[in-house]
Amino acid sequence: QVQLVESGGGLVQPGGSLRLSCAASGFTLDYYAIGWFRQAPGKEREGVSCISSSGLSTYYADSLKGRFTISRDNAKNTVYLQMNSLKPEDTAVYYCAAKRRCRATVADRWGQGTQVTVSS
């Protein structure tokens, strides 16, 4: 089955950390840029980060720089999002998407999302 599967979400206290994973099955991520997006209740989906297919280029939303780190392990067909110093406003469903390049407006494939809740 061709799909992207996110995992690693959960409940964490403010200031805590989580590492999200985006694993591909049925296809290889080698040729895709992978973006992370999030959508909080009542808000529009926003871009969080993106990593190029080579892993040499990474991009972050300005508000998240320094707290989030994106990486990829093509041997494991997986992309990660390390999230540190989490804040309540980071609460959202986080999605990963496979794109031809980070600046592409359309994604070829989306995952189902993983819930991140930051609360004391």
mmCIF file of C-alpha atoms in Angstrom:
data_model
loop_
_atom_site.group_PDB
_atom_site.id
_atom_site.type_symbol
_atom_site.label_atom_id
_atom_site.label_comp_id
_atom_site.label_asym_id
_atom_site.label_seq_id
_atom_site.Cartn_x
_atom_site.Cartn_y
_atom_site.Cartn_z
ATOM 1 C CA GLN A 1 0.000 0.000 0.000
ATOM 2 C CA VAL A 2 1.400 3.381 -1.001
ATOM 3 C CA GLN A 3 1.171 5.728 1.934
ATOM 4 C CA LEU A 4 2.845 8.130 4.325
ATOM 5 C CA VAL A 5 2.387 7.443 7.997
ATOM 6 C CA GLU A 6 3.112 9.956 10.730
ATOM 7 C CA SER A 7 3.844 8.907 14.280
ATOM 8 C CA GLY A 8 5.316 10.278 17.471
ATOM 9 C CA GLY A 9 2.609 12.694 18.473
ATOM 10 C CA GLY A 10 1.141 12.821 21.933
ATOM 11 C CA LEU A 11 0.610 14.902 25.035
ATOM 12 C CA VAL A 12 3.601 16.837 26.323
ATOM 13 C CA GLN A 13 4.058 19.573 28.905
ATOM 14 C CA PRO A 14 5.155 23.060 27.880
ATOM 15 C CA GLY A 15 8.909 23.113 27.412
ATOM 16 C CA GLY A 16 8.982 19.451 26.503
ATOM 17 C CA SER A 17 10.071 17.724 23.309
ATOM 18 C CA LEU A 18 8.662 15.331 20.768
ATOM 19 C CA ARG A 19 10.066 13.730 17.653
ATOM 20 C CA LEU A 20 7.650 13.097 14.859
ATOM 21 C CA SER A 21 8.335 10.544 12.171
ATOM 22 C CA CYS A 22 7.019 10.377 8.628
ATOM 23 C CA ALA A 23 7.523 6.938 7.164
ATOM 24 C CA ALA A 24 6.772 5.946 3.596
ATOM 25 C CA SER A 25 5.549 2.555 2.517
ATOM 26 C CA GLY A 26 5.062 1.339 -1.010
ATOM 27 C CA PHE A 27 7.330 3.979 -2.488
ATOM 28 C CA THR A 28 10.709 5.576 -1.854
ATOM 29 C CA LEU A 29 11.125 9.041 -0.414
ATOM 30 C CA ASP A 30 14.517 9.463 -2.080
ATOM 31 C CA TYR A 31 13.205 11.666 -4.870
ATOM 32 C CA TYR A 32 10.784 13.717 -2.817
ATOM 33 C CA ALA A 33 11.033 16.804 -0.737
ATOM 34 C CA ILE A 34 9.089 16.273 2.472
ATOM 35 C CA GLY A 35 7.147 19.002 4.153
ATOM 36 C CA TRP A 36 5.630 19.126 7.593
ATOM 37 C CA PHE A 37 2.416 21.054 8.076
ATOM 38 C CA ARG A 38 0.115 21.575 11.013
ATOM 39 C CA GLN A 39 -3.466 22.560 11.570
ATOM 40 C CA ALA A 40 -4.833 23.752 14.866
ATOM 41 C CA PRO A 41 -8.561 23.733 15.627
ATOM 42 C CA GLY A 42 -10.286 26.592 13.897
ATOM 43 C CA LYS A 43 -7.170 27.633 12.038
ATOM 44 C CA GLU A 44 -5.860 27.151 8.543
ATOM 45 C CA ARG A 45 -3.169 24.644 7.788
ATOM 46 C CA GLU A 46 0.300 26.171 7.926
ATOM 47 C CA GLY A 47 3.683 25.074 6.728
ATOM 48 C CA VAL A 48 6.113 24.122 9.456
ATOM 49 C CA SER A 49 9.232 22.874 7.731
ATOM 50 C CA CYS A 50 10.523 21.221 4.594
ATOM 51 C CA ILE A 51 13.579 19.229 3.603
ATOM 52 C CA SER A 52 14.818 18.724 0.073
ATOM 53 C CA SER A 53 15.184 15.274 -1.440
ATOM 54 C CA SER A 54 18.933 15.400 -0.918
ATOM 55 C CA GLY A 55 18.592 16.673 2.612
ATOM 56 C CA LEU A 56 20.932 19.526 1.810
ATOM 57 C CA SER A 57 18.283 22.228 2.034
ATOM 58 C CA THR A 58 15.907 22.801 4.910
ATOM 59 C CA TYR A 59 13.286 25.432 5.470
ATOM 60 C CA TYR A 60 11.359 26.522 8.547
ATOM 61 C CA ALA A 61 8.531 28.827 9.372
ATOM 62 C CA ASP A 62 10.107 31.952 10.832
ATOM 63 C CA SER A 63 8.301 31.535 14.133
ATOM 64 C CA LEU A 64 9.720 28.041 14.608
ATOM 65 C CA LYS A 65 13.364 28.516 13.777
ATOM 66 C CA GLY A 66 15.607 27.353 16.551
ATOM 67 C CA ARG A 67 13.016 25.091 18.143
ATOM 68 C CA PHE A 68 12.236 22.601 15.367
ATOM 69 C CA THR A 69 14.700 20.551 13.337
ATOM 70 C CA ILE A 70 13.860 18.513 10.267
ATOM 71 C CA SER A 71 16.011 15.616 9.090
ATOM 72 C CA ARG A 72 15.766 12.577 6.896
ATOM 73 C CA ASP A 73 17.124 9.064 6.760
ATOM 74 C CA ASN A 74 16.602 7.802 3.241
ATOM 75 C CA ALA A 75 17.903 4.368 4.207
ATOM 76 C CA LYS A 76 14.928 4.122 6.574
ATOM 77 C CA ASN A 77 12.600 5.882 4.144
ATOM 78 C CA THR A 78 11.717 8.248 6.976
ATOM 79 C CA VAL A 79 11.737 11.958 7.713
ATOM 80 C CA TYR A 80 11.801 13.344 11.230
ATOM 81 C CA LEU A 81 10.719 16.527 12.919
ATOM 82 C CA GLN A 82 12.388 17.164 16.244
ATOM 83 C CA MET A 83 10.352 19.642 18.250
ATOM 84 C CA ASN A 84 11.874 21.229 21.341
ATOM 85 C CA SER A 85 10.716 23.868 23.808
ATOM 86 C CA LEU A 86 7.142 23.147 22.880
ATOM 87 C CA LYS A 87 4.493 25.727 23.613
ATOM 88 C CA PRO A 88 0.719 25.400 23.979
ATOM 89 C CA GLU A 89 0.344 27.192 20.641
ATOM 90 C CA ASP A 90 2.158 24.288 18.972
ATOM 91 C CA THR A 91 -0.891 22.141 19.661
ATOM 92 C CA ALA A 92 -2.184 20.890 16.315
ATOM 93 C CA VAL A 93 -2.491 17.918 14.027
ATOM 94 C CA TYR A 94 0.806 17.543 12.221
ATOM 95 C CA TYR A 95 0.926 16.196 8.692
ATOM 96 C CA CYS A 96 3.751 15.268 6.384
ATOM 97 C CA ALA A 97 3.557 15.518 2.627
ATOM 98 C CA ALA A 98 5.700 14.324 -0.273
ATOM 99 C CA LYS A 99 6.383 17.045 -2.820
ATOM 100 C CA ARG A 100 8.476 17.359 -5.957
ATOM 101 C CA ARG A 101 10.336 20.206 -4.318
ATOM 102 C CA CYS A 102 9.876 22.291 -1.196
ATOM 103 C CA ARG A 103 8.514 25.275 -3.089
ATOM 104 C CA ALA A 104 5.910 23.200 -4.914
ATOM 105 C CA THR A 105 2.384 24.241 -4.042
ATOM 106 C CA VAL A 106 0.930 20.803 -4.602
ATOM 107 C CA ALA A 107 1.868 17.647 -2.736
ATOM 108 C CA ASP A 108 1.848 14.247 -4.361
ATOM 109 C CA ARG A 109 0.856 12.485 -1.174
ATOM 110 C CA TRP A 110 -0.251 13.295 2.361
ATOM 111 C CA GLY A 111 -0.150 11.373 5.580
ATOM 112 C CA GLN A 112 -3.128 11.009 7.884
ATOM 113 C CA GLY A 113 -1.707 13.239 10.597
ATOM 114 C CA THR A 114 -0.621 12.852 14.189
ATOM 115 C CA GLN A 115 -1.978 14.859 17.099
ATOM 116 C CA VAL A 116 0.388 16.961 19.191
ATOM 117 C CA THR A 117 -1.009 18.460 22.361
ATOM 118 C CA VAL A 118 1.080 20.756 24.538
ATOM 119 C CA SER A 119 -0.552 21.273 27.891
ATOM 120 C CA SER A 120 0.202 21.181 31.583
#
